[in-house]
Coordinates of C-alpha atoms and ligand atoms in Angstrom, one line a residue:
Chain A
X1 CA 65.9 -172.8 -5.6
X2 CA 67.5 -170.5 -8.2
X3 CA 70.7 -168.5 -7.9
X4 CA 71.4 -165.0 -6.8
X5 CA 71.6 -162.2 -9.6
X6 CA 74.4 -162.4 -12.0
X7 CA 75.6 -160.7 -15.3
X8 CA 75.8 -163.4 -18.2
X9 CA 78.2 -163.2 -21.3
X10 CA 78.8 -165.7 -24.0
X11 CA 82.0 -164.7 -25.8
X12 CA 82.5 -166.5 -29.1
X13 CA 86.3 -166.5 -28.7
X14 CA 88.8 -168.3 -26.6
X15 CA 90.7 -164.2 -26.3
X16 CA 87.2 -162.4 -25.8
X17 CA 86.6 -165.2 -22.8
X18 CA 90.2 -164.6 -20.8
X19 CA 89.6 -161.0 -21.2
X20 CA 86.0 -161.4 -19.4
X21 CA 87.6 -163.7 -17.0
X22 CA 90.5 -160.9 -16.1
X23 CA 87.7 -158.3 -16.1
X24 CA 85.7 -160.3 -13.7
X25 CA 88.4 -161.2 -11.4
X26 CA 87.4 -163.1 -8.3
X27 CA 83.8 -162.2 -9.1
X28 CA 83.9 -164.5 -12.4
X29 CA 82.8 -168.1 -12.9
X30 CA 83.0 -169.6 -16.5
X31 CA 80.1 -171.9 -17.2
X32 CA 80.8 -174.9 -19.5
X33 CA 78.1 -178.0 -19.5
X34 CA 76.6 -176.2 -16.1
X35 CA 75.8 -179.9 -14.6
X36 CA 78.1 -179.3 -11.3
X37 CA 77.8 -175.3 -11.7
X38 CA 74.0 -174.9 -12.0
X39 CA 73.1 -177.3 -8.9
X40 CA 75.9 -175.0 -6.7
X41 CA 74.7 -171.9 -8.3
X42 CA 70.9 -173.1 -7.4
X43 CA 72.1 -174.4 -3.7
X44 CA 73.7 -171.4 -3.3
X45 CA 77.4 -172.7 -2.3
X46 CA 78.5 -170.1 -4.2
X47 CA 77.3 -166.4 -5.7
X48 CA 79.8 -165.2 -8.8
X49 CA 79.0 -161.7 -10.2
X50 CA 79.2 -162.7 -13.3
X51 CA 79.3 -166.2 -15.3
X52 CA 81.4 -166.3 -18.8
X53 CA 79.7 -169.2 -20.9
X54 CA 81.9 -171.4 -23.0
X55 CA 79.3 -172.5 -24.8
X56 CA 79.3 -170.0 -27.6
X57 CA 83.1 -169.9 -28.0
X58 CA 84.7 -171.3 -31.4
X59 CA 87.2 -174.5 -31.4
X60 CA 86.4 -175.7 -27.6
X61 CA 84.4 -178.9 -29.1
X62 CA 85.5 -181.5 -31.1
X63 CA 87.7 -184.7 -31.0
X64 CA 90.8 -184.9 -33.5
X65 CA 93.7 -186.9 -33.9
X66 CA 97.1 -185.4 -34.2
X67 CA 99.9 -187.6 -34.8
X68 CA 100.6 -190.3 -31.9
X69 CA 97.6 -188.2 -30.0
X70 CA 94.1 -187.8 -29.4
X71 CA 92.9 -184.3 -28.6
X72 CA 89.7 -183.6 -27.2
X73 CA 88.3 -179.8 -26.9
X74 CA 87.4 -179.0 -23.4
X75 CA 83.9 -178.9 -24.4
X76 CA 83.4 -181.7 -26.2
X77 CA 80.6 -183.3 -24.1
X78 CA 80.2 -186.3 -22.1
X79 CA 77.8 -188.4 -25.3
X80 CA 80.3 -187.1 -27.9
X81 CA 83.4 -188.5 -26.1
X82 CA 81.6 -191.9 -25.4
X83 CA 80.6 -192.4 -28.6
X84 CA 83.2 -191.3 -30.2
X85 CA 84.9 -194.0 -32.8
X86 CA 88.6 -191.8 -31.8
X87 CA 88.3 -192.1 -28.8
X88 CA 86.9 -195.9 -28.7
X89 CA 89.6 -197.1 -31.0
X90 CA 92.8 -195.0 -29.2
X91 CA 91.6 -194.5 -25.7
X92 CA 88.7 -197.1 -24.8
X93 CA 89.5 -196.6 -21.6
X94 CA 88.2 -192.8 -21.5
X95 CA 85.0 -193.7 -23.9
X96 CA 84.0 -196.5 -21.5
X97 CA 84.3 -193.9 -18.2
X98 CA 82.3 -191.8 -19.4
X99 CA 79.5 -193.9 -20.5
X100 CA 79.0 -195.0 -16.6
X101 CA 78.6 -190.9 -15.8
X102 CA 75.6 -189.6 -14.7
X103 CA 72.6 -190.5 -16.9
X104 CA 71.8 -190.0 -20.3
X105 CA 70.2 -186.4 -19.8
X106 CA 73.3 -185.1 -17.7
X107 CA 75.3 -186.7 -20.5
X108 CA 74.1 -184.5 -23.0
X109 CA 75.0 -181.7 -21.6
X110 CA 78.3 -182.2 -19.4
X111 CA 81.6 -181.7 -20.7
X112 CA 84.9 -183.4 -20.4
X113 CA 86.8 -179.9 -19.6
X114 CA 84.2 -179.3 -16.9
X115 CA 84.2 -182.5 -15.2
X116 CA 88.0 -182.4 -15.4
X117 CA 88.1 -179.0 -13.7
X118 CA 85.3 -179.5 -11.3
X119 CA 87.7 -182.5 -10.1
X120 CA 85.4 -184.0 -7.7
X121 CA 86.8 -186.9 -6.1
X122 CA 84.1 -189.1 -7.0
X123 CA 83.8 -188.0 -10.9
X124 CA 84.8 -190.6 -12.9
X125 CA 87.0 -188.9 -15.5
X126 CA 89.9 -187.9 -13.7
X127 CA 91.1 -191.5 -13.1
X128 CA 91.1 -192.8 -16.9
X129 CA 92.6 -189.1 -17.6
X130 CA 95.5 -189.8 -15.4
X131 CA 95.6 -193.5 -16.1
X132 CA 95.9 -192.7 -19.8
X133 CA 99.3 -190.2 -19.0
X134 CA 96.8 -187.3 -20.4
X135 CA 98.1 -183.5 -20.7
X136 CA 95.9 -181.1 -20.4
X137 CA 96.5 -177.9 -22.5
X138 CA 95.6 -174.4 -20.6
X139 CA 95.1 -171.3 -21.6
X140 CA 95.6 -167.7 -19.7
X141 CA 96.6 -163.7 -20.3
X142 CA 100.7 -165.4 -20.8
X143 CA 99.3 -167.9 -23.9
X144 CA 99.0 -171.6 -23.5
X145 CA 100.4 -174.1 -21.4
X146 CA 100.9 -178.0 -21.1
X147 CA 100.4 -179.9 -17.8
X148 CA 101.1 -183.4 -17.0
X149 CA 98.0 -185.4 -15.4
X150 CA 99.8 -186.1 -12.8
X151 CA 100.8 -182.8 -12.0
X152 CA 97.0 -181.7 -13.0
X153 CA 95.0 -182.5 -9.8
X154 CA 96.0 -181.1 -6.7
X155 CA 93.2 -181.4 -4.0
X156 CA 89.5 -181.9 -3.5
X157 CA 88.2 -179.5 -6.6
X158 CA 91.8 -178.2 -7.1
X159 CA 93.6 -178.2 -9.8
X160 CA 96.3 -176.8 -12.0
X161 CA 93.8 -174.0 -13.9
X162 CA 94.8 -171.2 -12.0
X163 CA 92.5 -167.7 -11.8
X164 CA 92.0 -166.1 -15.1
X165 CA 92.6 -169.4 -17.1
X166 CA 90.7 -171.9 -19.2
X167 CA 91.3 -176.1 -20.1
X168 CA 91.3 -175.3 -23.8
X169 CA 92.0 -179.3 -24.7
X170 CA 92.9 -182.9 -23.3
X171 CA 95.6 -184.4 -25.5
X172 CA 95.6 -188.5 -24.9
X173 CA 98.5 -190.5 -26.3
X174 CA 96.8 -193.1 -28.5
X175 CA 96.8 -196.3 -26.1
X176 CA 95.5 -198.2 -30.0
X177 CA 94.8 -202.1 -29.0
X178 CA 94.9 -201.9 -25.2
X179 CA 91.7 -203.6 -23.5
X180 CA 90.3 -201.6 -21.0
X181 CA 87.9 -201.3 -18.2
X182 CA 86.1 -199.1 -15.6
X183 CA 84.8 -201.0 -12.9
X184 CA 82.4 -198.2 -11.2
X185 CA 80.5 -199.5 -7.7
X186 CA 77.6 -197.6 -6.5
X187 CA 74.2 -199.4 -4.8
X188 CA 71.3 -197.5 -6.6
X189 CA 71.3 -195.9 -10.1
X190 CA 73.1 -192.7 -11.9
X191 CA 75.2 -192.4 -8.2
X192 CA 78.6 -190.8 -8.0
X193 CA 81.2 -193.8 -7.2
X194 CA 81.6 -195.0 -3.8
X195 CA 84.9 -196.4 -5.5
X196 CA 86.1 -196.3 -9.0
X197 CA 88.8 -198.5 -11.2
X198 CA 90.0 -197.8 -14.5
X199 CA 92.4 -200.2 -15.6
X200 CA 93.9 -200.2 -19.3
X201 CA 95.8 -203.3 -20.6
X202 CA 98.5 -204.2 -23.2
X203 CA 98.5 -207.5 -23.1
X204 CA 99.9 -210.1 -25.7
X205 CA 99.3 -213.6 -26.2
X206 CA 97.6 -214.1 -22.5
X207 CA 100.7 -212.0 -20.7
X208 CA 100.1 -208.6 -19.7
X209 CA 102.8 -206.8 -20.9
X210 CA 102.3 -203.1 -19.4
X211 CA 98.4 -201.9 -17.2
X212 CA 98.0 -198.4 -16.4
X213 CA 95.3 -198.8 -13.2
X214 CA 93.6 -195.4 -12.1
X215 CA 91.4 -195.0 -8.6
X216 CA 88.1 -193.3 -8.3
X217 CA 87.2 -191.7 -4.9
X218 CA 90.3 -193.4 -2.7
X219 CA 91.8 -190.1 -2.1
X220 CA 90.9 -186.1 -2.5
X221 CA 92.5 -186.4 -6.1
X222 CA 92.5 -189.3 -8.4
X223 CA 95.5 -191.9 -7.8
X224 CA 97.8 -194.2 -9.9
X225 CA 97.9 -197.8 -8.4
X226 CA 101.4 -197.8 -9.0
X227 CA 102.2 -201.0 -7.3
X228 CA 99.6 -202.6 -9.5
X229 CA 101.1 -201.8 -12.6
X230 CA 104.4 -202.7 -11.5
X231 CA 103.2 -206.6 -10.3
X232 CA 101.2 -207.2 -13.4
X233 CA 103.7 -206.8 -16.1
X234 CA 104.4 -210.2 -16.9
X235 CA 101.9 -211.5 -15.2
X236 CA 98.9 -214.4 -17.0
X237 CA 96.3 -212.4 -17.8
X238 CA 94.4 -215.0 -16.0
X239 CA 95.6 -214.8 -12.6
X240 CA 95.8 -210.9 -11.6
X241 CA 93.9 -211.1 -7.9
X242 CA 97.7 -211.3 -6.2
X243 CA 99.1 -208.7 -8.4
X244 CA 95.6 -206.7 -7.6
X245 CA 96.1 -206.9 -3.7
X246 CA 98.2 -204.0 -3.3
X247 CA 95.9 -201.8 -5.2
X248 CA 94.5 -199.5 -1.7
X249 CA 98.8 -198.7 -1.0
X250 CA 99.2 -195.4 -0.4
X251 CA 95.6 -194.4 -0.5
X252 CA 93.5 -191.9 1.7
X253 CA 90.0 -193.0 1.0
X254 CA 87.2 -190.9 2.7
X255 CA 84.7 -192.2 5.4
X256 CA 81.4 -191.2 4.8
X257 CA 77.3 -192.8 5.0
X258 CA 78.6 -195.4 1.6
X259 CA 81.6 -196.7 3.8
X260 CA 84.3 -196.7 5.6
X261 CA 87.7 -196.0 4.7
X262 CA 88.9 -199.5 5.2
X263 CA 85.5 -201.1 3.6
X264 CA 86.7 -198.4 0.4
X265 CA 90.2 -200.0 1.0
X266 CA 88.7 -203.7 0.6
X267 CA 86.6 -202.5 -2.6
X268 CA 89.7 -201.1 -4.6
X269 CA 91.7 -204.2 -4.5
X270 CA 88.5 -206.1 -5.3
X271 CA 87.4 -203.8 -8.0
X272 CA 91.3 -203.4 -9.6
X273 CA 91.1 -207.2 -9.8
X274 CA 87.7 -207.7 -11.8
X275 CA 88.8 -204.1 -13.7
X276 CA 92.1 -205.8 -14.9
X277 CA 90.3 -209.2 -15.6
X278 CA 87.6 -207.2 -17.5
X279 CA 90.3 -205.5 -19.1
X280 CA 92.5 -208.0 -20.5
X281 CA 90.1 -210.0 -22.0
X282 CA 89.1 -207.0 -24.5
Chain B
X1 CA 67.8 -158.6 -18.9
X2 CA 69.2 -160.5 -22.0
X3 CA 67.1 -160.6 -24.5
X4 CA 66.1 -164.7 -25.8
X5 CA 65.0 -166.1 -29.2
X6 CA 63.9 -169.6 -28.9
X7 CA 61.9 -171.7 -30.8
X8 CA 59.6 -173.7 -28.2
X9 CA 57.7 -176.5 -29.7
X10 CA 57.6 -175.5 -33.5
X11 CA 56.5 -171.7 -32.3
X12 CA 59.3 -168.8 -31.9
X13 CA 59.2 -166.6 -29.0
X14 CA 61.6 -163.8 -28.1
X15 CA 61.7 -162.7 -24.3
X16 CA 63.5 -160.6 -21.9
X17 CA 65.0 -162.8 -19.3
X18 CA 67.5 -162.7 -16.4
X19 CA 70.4 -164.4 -16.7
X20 CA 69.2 -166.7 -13.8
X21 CA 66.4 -168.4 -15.0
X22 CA 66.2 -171.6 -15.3
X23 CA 65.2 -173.0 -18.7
X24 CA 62.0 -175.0 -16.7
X25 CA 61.1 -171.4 -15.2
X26 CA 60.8 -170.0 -18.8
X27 CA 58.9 -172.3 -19.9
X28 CA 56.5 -172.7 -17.0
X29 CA 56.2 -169.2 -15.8
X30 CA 57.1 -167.5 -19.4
X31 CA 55.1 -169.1 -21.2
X32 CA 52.6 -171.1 -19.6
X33 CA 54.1 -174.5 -20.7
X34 CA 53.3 -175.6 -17.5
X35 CA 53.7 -179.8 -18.7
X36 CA 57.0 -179.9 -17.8
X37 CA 57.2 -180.2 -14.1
X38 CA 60.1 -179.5 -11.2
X39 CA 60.2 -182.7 -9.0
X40 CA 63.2 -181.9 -7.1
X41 CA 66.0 -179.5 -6.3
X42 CA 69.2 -181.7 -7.4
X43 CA 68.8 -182.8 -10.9
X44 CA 68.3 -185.9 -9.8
X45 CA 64.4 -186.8 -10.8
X46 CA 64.4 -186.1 -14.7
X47 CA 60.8 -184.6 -14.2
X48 CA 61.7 -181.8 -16.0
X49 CA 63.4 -183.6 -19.4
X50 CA 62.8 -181.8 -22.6
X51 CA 64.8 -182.0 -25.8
X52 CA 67.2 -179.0 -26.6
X53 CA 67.9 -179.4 -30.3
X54 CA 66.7 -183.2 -30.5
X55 CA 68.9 -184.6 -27.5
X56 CA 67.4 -185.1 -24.0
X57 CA 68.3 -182.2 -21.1
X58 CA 66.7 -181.5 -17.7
X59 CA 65.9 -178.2 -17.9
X60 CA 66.2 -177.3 -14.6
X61 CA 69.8 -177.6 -14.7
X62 CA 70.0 -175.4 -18.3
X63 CA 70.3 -170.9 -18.0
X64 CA 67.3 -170.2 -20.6
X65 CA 70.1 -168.2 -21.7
X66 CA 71.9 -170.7 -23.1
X67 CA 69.2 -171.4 -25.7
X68 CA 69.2 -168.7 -27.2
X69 CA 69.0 -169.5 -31.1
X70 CA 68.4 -172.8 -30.5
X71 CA 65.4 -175.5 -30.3
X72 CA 63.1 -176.8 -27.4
X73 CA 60.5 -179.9 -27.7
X74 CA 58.3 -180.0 -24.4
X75 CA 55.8 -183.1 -23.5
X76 CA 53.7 -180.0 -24.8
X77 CA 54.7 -180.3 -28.4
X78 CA 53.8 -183.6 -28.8
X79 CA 50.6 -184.7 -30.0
X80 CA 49.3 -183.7 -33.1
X81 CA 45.6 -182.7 -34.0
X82 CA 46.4 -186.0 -35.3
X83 CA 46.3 -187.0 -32.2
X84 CA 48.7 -188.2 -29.1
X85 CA 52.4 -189.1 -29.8
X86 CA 53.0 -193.1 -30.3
X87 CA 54.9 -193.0 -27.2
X88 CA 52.0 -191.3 -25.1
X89 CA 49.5 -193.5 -26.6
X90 CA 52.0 -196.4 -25.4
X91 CA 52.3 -195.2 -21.5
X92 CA 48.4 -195.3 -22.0
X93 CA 47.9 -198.2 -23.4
X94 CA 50.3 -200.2 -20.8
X95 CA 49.2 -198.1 -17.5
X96 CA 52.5 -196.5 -17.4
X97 CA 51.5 -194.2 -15.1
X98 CA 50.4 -193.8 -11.1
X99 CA 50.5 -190.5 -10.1
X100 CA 51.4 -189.0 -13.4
X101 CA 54.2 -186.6 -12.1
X102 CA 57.2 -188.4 -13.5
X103 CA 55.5 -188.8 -16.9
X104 CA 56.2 -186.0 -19.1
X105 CA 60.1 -186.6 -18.3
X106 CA 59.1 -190.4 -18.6
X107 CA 58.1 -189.9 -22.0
X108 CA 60.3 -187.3 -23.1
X109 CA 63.7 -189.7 -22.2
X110 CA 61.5 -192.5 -23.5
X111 CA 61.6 -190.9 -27.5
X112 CA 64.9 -190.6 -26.4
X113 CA 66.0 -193.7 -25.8
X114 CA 64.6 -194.9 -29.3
X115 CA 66.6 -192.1 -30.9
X116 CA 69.6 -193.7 -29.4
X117 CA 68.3 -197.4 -29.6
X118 CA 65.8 -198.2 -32.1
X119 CA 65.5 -202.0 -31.3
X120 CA 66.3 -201.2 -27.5
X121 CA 66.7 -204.6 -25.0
X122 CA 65.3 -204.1 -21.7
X123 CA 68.3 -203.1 -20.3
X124 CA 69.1 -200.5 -22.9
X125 CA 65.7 -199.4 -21.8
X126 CA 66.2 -199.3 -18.1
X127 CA 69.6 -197.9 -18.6
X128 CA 68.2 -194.7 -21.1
X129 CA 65.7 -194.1 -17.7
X130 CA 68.3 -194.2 -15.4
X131 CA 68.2 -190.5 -14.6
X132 CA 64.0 -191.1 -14.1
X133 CA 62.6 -191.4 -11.0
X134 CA 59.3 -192.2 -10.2
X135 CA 58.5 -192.0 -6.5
X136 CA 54.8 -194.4 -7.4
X137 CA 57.8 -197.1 -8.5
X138 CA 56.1 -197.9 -11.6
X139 CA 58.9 -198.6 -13.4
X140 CA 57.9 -201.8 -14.8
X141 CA 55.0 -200.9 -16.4
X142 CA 57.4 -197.9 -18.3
X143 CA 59.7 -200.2 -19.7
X144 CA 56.9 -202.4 -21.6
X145 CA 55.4 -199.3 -22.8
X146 CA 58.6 -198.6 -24.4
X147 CA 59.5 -201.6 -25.6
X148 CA 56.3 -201.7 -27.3
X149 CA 56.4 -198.2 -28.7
X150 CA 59.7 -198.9 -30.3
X151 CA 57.5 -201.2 -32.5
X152 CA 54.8 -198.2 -33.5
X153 CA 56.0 -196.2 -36.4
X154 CA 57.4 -192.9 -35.3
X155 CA 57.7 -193.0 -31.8
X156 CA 61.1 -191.7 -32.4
X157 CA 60.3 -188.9 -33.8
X158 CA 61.8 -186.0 -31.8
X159 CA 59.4 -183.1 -32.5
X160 CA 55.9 -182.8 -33.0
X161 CA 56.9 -181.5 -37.1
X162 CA 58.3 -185.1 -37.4
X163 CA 55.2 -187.2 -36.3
X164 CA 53.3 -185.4 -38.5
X165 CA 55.4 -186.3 -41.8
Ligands
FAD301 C1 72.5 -185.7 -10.9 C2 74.0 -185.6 -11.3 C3 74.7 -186.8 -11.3 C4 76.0 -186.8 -11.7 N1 76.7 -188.0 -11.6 C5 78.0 -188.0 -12.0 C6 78.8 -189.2 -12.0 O1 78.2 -190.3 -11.7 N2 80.1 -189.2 -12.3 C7 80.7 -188.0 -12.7 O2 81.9 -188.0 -13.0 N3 80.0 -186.8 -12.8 C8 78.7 -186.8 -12.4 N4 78.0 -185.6 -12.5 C9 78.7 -184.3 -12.9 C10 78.8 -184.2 -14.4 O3 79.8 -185.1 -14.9 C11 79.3 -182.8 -14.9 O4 79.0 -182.8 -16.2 C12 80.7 -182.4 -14.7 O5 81.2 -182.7 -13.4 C13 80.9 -181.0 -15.0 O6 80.9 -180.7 -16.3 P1 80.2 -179.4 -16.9 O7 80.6 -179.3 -18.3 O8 78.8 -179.5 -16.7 O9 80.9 -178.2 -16.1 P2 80.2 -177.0 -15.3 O10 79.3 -177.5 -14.3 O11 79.8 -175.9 -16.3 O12 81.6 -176.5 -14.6 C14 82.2 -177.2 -13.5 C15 83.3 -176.4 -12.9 O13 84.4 -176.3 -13.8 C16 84.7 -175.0 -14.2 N5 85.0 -175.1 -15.6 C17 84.3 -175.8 -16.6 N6 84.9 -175.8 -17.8 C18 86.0 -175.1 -17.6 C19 87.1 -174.7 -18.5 N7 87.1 -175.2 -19.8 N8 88.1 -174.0 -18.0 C20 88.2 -173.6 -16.7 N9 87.2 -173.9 -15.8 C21 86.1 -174.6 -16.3 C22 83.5 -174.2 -13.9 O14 83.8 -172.8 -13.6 C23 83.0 -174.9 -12.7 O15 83.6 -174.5 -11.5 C24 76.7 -185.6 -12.1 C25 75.9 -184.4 -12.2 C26 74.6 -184.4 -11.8 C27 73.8 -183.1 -11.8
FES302 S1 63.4 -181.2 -11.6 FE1 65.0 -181.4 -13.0 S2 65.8 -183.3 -12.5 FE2 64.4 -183.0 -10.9
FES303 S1 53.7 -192.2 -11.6 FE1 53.9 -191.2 -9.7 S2 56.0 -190.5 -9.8 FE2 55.8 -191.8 -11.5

């Protein structure tokens, strides 16, 4: 299928895009890597009168470090971030996430900013964003604004970006040293995760001195295991399955055709523990 | 109508197209490039892989909008009067084919798994396919062909310009 009629501009500025998007109003979409738009454009799910491409628009792309940070442009795709030597050396954790997206192809092409926005429950970005105490830096008519991961995803596809804004950039603190993992499950190939872990580990010696753990797919928004965290700090980096058990607390996992709520409930504290294993060793 | 300039396998075109058509469409219905096929509606298959500026895309899920200015290598652009690309010759040569359907995305992913690993491993291999299906399930016979073509001198190369040199 293809979608309905729209009109198409492709401002060059991040000012000449909010102004499009205020034009447009409710009618507007912006379009960034178009791997999530496109396929609900083509299915139909939804009909914008107009679509505002990012693609064109200076100072979206590009990884940089500032200070303690990394900042990623919201348009900096999925192949740049994962091969990025920033982003390996100060937030492995986010460079490893992104390799097990998609496929090669859809890598190409799919952005950081859009998959962040998108916010499906089962995208694998917004658990090493949120594990990694991201901030995401938005832009609208009143100027720019900072917001906390944590305060960043709100519901299934919800977040933060309100109407008439735009994810300008991700700013990671540098996380320099820390092993990390992401421990996707799926049963055939290029599959969006049944369940997700993306566990990040400071560990010294064989102790485990501080693990940020997210969750992929175990709620309508990505999750902290906080009880995780607080269990491994101290812990030998060797024995983590006990400190790992608690990982599904406070969790909503959907039932669907993959599983069960409670089989996704048995897979997180399975998946946490080979994630912070994985982790710790490098 | 917006009005496109793209080069399409070495040759410029400019076109009047809506906003909604899908780079796959253009090239099919536009302008007859009718080797790269459509296998399914999700962007699942990679039937429909082509290079946008040297890196691997499915161009069903690309506006032909978006490439305006920029460059598009089809299973089209190729051979050479040379004659076929290394890694065609190689899906030939190792019966990497059934059907045929999934073969000009096969092939076009294929080149760009050497761009990305030019000494792959089988896994690398099987991983660069991953967003490949081919409903004959001839996967195994892919794989050798492109382990083998990573040993043939310029089955890398990304456009048809570059075989030739
Ligand atoms: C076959 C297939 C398999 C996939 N598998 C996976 C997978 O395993 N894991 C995974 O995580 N993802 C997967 N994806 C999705 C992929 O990661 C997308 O790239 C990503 O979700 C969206 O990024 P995009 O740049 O393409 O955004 P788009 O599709 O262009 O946009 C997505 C949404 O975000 C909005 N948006 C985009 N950028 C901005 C911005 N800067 N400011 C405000 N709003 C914005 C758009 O309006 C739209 O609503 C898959 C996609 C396909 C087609
Ligand atoms: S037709 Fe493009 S991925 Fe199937
Ligand atoms: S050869 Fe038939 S689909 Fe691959």
């Amino acid at each position: 299928m293809i979608p309905s009629s729209f009109e198409y501009v492709a401002p060059t500025s991040v000012e000449d895009a909010l102004a499009a998007l205020a034009e447009a109003g409710d009618e507007g979409k912006v379009l960034a890597g178009g791997q999530s738009l496109l396929p609900v454009l083509r299915m139909r799910l939804n009909a914008p009168e107009k679509v505002i491409d990012l693609g064109r628009v200076e100072g979206l792309r590009g990884i940089r470090e500032d200070g303690d940070t990394i900042v990623i442009g919201a348009m900096t795709t999925h192949d740049e971030v994962a091969n990025s030597e920033l982003v390996k050396e100060h937030a492995a954790l986010l460079a490893k996430a992104t390799a097990e997206v998609a496929d090669p192809q859809i890598r190409h092409r799919g952005t950081l900013g859009g998959a962040i926005v998108h916010a499906d429950p089962a995208g694998d970005l917004g658990a090493p964003v949120l594990a990694l105490d991201a901030e995401m830096v938005i832009a609208g008519p009143g100027g720019e604004r900072t917001v906390a991961a944590k305060d960043f995803f709100t519901d299934l596809f919800e977040t933060a970006v309100g109407d008439g804004e735009l994810l300008t950039a991700i700013r990671i603190p540098k996380h320099t040293g820390w092993g990390a993992h992401y421990e996707k499950f799926v049963r055939v190939a290029h599959q969006w995760s049944i369940v997700g872990v993306a566990a990040t580990v400071k560990a010294d010696g064989g102790t485990i001195s501080e693990a940020k753990i997210g969750l992929t797919n175990m709620g309508s928004t990505p999750l902290r295991a906080a009880s995780v965290e607080a269990a491994l700090a101290g812990k030998s980096a060797s024995d983590v399955a006990d400190a790992c058990s608690s990982a599904a607390d406070g969790t909503n996992p959907p039932s669907d055709l993959n599983g069960d709520a409670d089989y996704r409930r048995h897979l997180a504290t399975v998946l946490t523990s080979r994630a912070v294993a994985a982790a710790a060793a490098g | 109508m917006t009005r496109i300039t793209v080069t399409v396998d070495g040759a410029k075109y400019s076109d009047d197209v809506e906003p909604r058509t899908l780079l796959v469409h253009y090239l099919r219905e536009t302008l007859g490039k009718v080797g790269t096929v459509v296998g399914c509606d999700t962007s699942n298959c990679g039937a429909c892989t082509v290079h946008l500026d040297g890196r691997s895309v499915k161009s069903c899920n690309v506006l032909a909008v978006q490439v305006d200015g920029h460059e598009v290598t089809t299973i089209e652009g190729l051979a050479t009067e040379a004659g076929l690309h290394p890694m065609q010759e190689s899906f030939h040569e190792h019966h990497a084919l059934q059907c045929g359907y999934c073969t000009p995305g096969m092939i076009m992913q294929a080149i760009d798994v050497l761009n990305t690993h030019p000494d792959p491993t089988e896994e690398q291999i099987r991983l660069g396919l991953e967003g490949n299906l081919c409903r004959c399930t001839g996967y195994h016979n892919i794989v050798k062909a492109v382990a083998a073509a990573a040993k043939a001198p310029g089955a890398a190369a990304v456009s048809s310009s570059k075989v030739g040199d």
